[in-house]
PDB file of C-alpha atoms and ligand atoms in Angstrom:
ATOM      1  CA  UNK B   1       0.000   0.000   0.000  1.00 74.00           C
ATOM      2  CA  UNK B   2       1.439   3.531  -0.959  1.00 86.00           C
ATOM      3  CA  UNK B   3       2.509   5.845   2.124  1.00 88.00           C
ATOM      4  CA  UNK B   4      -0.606   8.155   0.999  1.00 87.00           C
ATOM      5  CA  UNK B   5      -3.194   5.821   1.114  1.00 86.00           C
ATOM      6  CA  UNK B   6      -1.873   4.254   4.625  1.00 86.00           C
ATOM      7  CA  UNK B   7      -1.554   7.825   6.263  1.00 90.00           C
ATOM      8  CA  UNK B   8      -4.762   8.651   4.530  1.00 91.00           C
ATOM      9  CA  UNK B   9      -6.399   5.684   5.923  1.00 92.00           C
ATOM     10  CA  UNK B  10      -5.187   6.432   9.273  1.00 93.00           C
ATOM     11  CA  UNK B  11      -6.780   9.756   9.534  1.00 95.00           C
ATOM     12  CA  UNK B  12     -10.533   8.601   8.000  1.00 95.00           C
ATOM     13  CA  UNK B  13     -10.134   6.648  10.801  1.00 95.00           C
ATOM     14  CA  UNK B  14      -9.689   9.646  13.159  1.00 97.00           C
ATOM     15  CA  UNK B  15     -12.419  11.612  10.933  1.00 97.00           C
ATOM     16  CA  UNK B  16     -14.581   8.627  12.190  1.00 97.00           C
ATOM     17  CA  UNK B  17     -13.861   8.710  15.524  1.00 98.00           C
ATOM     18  CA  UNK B  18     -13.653  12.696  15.772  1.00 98.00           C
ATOM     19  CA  UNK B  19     -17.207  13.071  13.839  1.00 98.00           C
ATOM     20  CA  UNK B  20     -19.286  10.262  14.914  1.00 98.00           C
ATOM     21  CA  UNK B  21     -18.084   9.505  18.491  1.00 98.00           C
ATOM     22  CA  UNK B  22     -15.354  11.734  19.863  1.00 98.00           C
ATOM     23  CA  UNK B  23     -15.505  15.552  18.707  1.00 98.00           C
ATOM     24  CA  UNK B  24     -13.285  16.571  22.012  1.00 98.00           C
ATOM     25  CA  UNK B  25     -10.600  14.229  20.581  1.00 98.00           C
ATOM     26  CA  UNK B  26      -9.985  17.036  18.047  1.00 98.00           C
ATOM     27  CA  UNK B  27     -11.111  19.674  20.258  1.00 98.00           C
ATOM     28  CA  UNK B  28     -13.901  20.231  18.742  1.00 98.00           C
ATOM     29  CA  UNK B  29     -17.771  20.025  18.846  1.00 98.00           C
ATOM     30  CA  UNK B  30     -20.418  19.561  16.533  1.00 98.00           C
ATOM     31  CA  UNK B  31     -23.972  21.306  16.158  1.00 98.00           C
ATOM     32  CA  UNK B  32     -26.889  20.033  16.629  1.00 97.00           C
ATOM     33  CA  UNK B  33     -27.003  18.152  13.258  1.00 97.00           C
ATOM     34  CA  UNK B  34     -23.611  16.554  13.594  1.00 98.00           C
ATOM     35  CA  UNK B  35     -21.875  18.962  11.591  1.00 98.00           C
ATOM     36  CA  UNK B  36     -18.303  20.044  12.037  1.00 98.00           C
ATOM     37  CA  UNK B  37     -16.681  24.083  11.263  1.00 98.00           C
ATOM     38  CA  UNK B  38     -13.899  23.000   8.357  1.00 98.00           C
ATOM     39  CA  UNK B  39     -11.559  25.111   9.585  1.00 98.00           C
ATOM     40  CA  UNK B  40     -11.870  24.342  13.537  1.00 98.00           C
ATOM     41  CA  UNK B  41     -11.446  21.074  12.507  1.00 98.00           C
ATOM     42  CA  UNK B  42      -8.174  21.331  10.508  1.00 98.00           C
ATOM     43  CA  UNK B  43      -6.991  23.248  13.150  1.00 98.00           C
ATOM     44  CA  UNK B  44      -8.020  20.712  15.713  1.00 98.00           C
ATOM     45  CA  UNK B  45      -6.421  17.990  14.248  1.00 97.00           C
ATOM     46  CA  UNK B  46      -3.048  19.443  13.887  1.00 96.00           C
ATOM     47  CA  UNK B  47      -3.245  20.050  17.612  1.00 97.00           C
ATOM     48  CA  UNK B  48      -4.330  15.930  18.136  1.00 97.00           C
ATOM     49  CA  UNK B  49      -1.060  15.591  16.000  1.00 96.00           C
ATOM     50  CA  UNK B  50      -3.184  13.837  13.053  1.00 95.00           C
ATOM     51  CA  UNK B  51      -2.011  17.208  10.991  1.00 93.00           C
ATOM     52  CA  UNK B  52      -4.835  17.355   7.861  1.00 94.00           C
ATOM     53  CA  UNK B  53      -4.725  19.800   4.712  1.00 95.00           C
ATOM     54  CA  UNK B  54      -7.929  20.922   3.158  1.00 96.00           C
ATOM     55  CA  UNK B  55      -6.602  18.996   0.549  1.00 96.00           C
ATOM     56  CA  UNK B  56      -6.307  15.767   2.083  1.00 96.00           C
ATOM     57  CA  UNK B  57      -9.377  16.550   3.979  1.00 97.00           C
ATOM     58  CA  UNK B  58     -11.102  16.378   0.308  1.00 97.00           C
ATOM     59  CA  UNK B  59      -9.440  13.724  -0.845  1.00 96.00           C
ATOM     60  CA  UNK B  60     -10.385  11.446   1.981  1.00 95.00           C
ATOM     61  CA  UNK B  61     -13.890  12.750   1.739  1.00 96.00           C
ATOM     62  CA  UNK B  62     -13.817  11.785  -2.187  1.00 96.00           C
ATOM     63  CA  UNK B  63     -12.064   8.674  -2.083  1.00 94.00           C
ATOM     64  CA  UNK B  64     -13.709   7.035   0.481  1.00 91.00           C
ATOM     65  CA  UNK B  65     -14.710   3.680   0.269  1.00 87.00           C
ATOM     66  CA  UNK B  66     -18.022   4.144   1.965  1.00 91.00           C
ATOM     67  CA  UNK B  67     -18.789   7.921   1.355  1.00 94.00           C
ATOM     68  CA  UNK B  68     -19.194   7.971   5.041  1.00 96.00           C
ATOM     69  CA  UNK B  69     -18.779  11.535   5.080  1.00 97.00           C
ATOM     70  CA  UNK B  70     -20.482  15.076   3.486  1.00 96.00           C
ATOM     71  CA  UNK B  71     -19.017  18.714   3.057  1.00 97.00           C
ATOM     72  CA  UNK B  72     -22.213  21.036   3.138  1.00 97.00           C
ATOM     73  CA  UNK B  73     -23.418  22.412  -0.296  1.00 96.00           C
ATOM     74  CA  UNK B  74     -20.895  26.114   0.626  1.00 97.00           C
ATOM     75  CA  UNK B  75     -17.820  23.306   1.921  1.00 96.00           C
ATOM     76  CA  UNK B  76     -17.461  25.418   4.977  1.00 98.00           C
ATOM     77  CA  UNK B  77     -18.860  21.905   7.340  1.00 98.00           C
ATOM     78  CA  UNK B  78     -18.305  18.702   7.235  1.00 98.00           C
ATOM     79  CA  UNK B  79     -20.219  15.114   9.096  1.00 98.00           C
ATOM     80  CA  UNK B  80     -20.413  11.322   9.114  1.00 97.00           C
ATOM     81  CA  UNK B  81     -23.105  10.388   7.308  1.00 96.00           C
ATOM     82  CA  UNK B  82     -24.091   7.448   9.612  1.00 95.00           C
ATOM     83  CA  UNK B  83     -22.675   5.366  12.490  1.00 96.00           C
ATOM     84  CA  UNK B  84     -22.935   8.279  15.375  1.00 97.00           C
ATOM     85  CA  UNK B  85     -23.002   7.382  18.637  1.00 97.00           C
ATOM     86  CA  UNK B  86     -23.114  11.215  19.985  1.00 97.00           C
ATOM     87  CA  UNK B  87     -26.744  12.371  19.556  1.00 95.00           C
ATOM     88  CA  UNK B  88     -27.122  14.301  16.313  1.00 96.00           C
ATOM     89  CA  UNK B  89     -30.389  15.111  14.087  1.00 95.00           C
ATOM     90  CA  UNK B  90     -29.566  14.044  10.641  1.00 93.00           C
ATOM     91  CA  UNK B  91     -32.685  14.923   9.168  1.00 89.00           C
ATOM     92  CA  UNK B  92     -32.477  11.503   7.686  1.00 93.00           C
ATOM     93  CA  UNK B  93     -34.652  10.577   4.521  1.00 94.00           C
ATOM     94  CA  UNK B  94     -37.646   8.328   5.316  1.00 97.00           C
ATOM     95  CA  UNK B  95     -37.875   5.585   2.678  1.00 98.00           C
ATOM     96  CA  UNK B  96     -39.604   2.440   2.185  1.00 98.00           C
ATOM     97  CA  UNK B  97     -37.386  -0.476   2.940  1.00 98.00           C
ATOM     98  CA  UNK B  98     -36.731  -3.056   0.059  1.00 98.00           C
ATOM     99  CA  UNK B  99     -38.443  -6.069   1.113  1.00 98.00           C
ATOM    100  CA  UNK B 100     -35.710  -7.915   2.586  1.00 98.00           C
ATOM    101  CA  UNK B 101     -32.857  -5.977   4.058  1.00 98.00           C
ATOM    102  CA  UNK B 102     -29.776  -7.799   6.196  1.00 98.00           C
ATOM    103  CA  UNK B 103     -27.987  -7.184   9.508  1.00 98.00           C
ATOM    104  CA  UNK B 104     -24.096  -8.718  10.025  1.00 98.00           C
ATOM    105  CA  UNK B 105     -23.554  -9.913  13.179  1.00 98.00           C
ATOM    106  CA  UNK B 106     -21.581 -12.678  14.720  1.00 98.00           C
ATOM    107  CA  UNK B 107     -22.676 -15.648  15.984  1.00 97.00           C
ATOM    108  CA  UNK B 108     -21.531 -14.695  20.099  1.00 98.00           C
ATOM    109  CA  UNK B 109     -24.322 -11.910  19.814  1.00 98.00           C
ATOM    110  CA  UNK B 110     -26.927 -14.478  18.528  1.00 98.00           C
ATOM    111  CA  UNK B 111     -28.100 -15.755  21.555  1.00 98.00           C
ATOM    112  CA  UNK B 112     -28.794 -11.879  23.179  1.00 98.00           C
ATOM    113  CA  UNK B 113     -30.350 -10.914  19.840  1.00 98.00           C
ATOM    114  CA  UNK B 114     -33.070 -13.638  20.218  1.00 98.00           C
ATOM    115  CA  UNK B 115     -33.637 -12.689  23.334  1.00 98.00           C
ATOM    116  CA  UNK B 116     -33.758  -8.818  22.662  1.00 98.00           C
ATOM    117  CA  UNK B 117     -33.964  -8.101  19.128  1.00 98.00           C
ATOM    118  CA  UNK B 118     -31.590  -6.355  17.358  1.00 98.00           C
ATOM    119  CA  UNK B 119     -30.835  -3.141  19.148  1.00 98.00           C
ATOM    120  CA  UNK B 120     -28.573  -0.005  18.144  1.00 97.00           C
ATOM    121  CA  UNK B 121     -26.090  -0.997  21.341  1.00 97.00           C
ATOM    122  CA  UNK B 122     -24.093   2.550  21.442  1.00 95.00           C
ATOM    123  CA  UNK B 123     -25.129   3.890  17.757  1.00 95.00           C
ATOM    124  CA  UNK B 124     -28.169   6.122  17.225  1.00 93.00           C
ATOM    125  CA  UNK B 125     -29.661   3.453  15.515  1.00 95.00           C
ATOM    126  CA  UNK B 126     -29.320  -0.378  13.856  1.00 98.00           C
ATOM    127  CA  UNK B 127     -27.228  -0.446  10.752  1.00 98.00           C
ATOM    128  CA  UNK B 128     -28.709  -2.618   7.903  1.00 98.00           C
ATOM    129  CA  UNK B 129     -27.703  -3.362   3.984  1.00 98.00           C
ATOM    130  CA  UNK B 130     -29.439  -4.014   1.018  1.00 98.00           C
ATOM    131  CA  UNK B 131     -26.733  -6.464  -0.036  1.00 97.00           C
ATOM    132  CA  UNK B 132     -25.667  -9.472   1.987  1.00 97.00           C
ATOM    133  CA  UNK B 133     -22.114  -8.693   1.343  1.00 97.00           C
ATOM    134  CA  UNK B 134     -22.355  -5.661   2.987  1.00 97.00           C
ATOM    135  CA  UNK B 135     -23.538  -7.389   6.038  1.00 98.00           C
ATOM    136  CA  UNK B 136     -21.061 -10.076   5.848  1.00 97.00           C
ATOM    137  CA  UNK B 137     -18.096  -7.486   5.622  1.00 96.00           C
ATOM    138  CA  UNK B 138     -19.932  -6.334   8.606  1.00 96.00           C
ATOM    139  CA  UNK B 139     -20.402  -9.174  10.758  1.00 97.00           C
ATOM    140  CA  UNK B 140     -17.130 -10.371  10.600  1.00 97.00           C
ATOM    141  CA  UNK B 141     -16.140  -7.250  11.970  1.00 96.00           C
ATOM    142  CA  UNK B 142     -17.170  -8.531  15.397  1.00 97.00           C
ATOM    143  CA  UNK B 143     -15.981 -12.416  15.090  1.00 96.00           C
ATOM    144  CA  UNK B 144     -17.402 -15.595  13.153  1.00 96.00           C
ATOM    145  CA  UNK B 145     -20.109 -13.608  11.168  1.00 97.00           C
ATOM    146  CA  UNK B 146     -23.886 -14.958  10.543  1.00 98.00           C
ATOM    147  CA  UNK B 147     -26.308 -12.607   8.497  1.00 98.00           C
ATOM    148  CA  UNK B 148     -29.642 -12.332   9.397  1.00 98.00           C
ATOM    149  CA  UNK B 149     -32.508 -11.298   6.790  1.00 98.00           C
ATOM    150  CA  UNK B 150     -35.287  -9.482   7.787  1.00 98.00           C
ATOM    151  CA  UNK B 151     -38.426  -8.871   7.027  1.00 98.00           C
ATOM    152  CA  UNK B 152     -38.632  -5.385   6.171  1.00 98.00           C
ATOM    153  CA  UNK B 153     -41.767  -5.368   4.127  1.00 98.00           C
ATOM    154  CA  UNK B 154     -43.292  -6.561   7.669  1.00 98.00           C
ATOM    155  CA  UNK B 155     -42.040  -4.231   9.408  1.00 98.00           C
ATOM    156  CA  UNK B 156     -42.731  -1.300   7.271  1.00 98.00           C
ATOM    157  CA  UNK B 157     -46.606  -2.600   7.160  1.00 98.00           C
ATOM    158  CA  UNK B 158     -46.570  -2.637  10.978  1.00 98.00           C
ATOM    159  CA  UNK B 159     -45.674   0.497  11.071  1.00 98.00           C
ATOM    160  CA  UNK B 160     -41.548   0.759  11.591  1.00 98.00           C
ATOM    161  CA  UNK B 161     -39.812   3.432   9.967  1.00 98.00           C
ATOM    162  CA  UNK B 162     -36.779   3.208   7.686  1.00 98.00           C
ATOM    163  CA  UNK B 163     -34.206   5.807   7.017  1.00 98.00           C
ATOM    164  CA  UNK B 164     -31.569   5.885   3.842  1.00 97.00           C
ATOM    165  CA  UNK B 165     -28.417   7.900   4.697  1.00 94.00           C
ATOM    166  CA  UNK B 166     -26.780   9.438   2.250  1.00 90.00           C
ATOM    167  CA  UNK B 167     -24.223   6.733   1.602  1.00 93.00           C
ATOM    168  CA  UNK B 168     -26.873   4.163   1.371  1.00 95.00           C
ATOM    169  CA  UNK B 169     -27.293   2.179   4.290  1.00 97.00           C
ATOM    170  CA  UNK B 170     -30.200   1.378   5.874  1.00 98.00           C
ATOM    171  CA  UNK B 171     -31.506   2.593   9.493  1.00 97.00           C
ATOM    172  CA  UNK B 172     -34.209   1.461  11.570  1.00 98.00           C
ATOM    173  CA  UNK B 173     -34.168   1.871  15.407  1.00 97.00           C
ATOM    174  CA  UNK B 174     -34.830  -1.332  16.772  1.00 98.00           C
ATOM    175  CA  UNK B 175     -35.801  -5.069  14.587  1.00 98.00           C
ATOM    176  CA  UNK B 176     -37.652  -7.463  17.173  1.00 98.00           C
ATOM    177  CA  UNK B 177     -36.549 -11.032  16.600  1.00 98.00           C
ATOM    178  CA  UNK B 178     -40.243 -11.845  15.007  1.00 98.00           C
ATOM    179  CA  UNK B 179     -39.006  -9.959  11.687  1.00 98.00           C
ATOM    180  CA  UNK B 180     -35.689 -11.993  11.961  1.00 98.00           C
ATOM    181  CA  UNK B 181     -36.444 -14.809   9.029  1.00 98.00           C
ATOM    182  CA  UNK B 182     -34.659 -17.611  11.259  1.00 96.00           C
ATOM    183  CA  UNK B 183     -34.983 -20.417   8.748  1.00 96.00           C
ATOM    184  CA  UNK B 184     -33.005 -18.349   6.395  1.00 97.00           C
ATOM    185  CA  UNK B 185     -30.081 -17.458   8.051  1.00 97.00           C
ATOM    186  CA  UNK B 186     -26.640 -17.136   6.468  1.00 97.00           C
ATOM    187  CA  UNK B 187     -23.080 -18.197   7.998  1.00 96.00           C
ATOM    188  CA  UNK B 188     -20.960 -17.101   5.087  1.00 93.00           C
ATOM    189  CA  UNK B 189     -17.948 -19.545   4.853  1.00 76.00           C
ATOM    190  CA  UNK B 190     -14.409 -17.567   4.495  1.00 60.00           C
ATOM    191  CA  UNK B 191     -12.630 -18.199   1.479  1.00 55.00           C
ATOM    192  CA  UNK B 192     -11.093 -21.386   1.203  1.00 54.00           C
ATOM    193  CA  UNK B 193     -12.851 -22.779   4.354  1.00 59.00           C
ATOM    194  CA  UNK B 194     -14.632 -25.956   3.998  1.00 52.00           C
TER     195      UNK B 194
HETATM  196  C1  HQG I   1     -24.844  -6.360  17.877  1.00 93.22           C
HETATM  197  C2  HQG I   1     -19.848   0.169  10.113  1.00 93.22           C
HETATM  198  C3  HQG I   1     -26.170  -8.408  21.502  1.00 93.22           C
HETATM  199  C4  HQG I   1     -24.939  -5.974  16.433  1.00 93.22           C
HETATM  200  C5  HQG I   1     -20.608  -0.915   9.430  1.00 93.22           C
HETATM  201  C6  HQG I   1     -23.487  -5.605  16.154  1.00 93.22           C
HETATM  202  C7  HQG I   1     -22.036  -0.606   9.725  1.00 93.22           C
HETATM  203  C8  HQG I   1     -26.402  -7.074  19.670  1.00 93.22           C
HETATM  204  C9  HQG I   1     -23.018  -5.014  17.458  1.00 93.22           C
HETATM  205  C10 HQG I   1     -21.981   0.276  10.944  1.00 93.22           C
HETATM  206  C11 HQG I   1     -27.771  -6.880  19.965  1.00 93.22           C
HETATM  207  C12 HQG I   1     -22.964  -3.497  17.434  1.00 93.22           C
HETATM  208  C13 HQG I   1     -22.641  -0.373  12.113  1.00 93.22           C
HETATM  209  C14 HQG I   1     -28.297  -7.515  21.095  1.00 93.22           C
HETATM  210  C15 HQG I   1     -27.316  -5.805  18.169  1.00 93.22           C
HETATM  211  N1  HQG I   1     -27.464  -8.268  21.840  1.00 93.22           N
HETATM  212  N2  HQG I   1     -25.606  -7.827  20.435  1.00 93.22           N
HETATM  213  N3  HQG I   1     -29.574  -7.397  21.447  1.00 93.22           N
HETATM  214  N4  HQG I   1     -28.311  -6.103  19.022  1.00 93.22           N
HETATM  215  N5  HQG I   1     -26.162  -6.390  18.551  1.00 93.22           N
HETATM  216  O1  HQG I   1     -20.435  -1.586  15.334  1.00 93.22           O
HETATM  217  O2  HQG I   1     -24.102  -2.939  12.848  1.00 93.22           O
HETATM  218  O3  HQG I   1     -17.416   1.064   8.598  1.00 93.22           O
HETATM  219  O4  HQG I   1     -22.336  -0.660  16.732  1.00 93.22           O
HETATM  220  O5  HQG I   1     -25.376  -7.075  15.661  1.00 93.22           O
HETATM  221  O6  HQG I   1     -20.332  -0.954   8.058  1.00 93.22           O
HETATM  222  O7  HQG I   1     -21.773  -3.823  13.417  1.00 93.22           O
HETATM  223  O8  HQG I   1     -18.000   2.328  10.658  1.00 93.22           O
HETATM  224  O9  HQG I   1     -22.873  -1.916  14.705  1.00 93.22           O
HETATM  225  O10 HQG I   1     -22.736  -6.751  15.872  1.00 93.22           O
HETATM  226  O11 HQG I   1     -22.718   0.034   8.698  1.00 93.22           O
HETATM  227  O12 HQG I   1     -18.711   3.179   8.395  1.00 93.22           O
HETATM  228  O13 HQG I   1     -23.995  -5.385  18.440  1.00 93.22           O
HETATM  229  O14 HQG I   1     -20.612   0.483  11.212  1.00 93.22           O
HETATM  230  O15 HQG I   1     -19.747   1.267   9.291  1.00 93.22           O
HETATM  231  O16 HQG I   1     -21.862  -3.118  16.654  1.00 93.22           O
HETATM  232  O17 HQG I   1     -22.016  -1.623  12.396  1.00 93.22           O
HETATM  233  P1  HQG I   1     -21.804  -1.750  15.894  1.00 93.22           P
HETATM  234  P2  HQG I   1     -22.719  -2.683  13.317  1.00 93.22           P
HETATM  235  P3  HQG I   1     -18.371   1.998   9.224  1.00 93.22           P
END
């Protein structure tokens, strides 16, 4: 991997920690709606010693892999689209799920999720895909991954509301284990596993 995209990956890592979970790590807060001054920002980082450019600010923002972050329409703010765990409004667009959506999780949580449902644990809310890769990626994350589908068409007709953030994933704040379809779920096998 070239220097750039290391050191560049090491600071969309801070980004992600600084604008979802830990403004005061770049001594900085956010408003109300999660978003971030530019230029306090910058400034803040160089202070955390993670020393950013606007440049390489933008080029992070561009390049990455999940568009997990936004500049505001005048560039002067920046936030995480998704994945918060301080409180933030994110005026998030209401939309009506696909019929089956999936959640990544490992197998160790399985047993609490019957019990409980799925539940947003320290995000703002539960993190779903559209694609089963997604939620494989994501459950292995955590350990020996197992995707669960759900029944989102259910859910939307009793009433639970879905949000689509920006870079596409799906939000919901809670999926009780009824709209879990149990005989369908998937334990990827790694490549080259048996
Ligand atoms: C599990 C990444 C026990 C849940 C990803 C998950 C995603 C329970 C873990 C985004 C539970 C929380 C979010 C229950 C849920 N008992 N465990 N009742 N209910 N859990 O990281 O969904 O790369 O907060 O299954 O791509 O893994 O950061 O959530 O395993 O979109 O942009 O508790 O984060 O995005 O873990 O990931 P997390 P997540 P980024």
């Amino acid at each position: 991997m070239s220097q750039r995209k290391q050191s560049d990956e090491s600071l969309g890592r801070f980004l992600s920690l600084v604008l979802r979970h830990q403004p005061q790590a770049a001594y900085i807060t956010l408003d109300r709606h999660g978003w971030a001054d530019v230029e306090e920002l910058l400034r803040g980082c160089v202070r955390a010693g993670k020393a950013i450019d606007r440049e390489t600010l933008e080029r992070i923002v561009r390049e990455n892999s999940k568009q997990r972050y936004s500049f505001s329409p005048d560039g002067k703010k920046i936030r995480a689209n998704q994945g918060h765990s301080v409180p933030v409004e994110l005026d998030l667009r209401e939309a009506d799920p696909p019929p089956r959506l999936y959640h990544g999780t490992a197998t160790r949580f399985l047993e609490s999720i019957r019990r409980e449902g799925i539940t947003r644990q320290s995000r703002q809310q539960v993190h779903l895909s559209a694609a089963v890769e997604t939620a494989v990626t994501v459950g292995a994350r955590h350990g020996s991954p197992v995707v669960l589908p759900i029944d989102a068409a259910a859910m939307a007709g009793d009433g639970y509301t879905f949000w689509l953030s920006e870079n596409g994933v799906w939000l919901c704040r809670e999926v009780p284990w009824r709209y879990v379809l149990e005989e369908e779920l998937i334990y990827p096998t790694a490549p080259g596993e048996k």
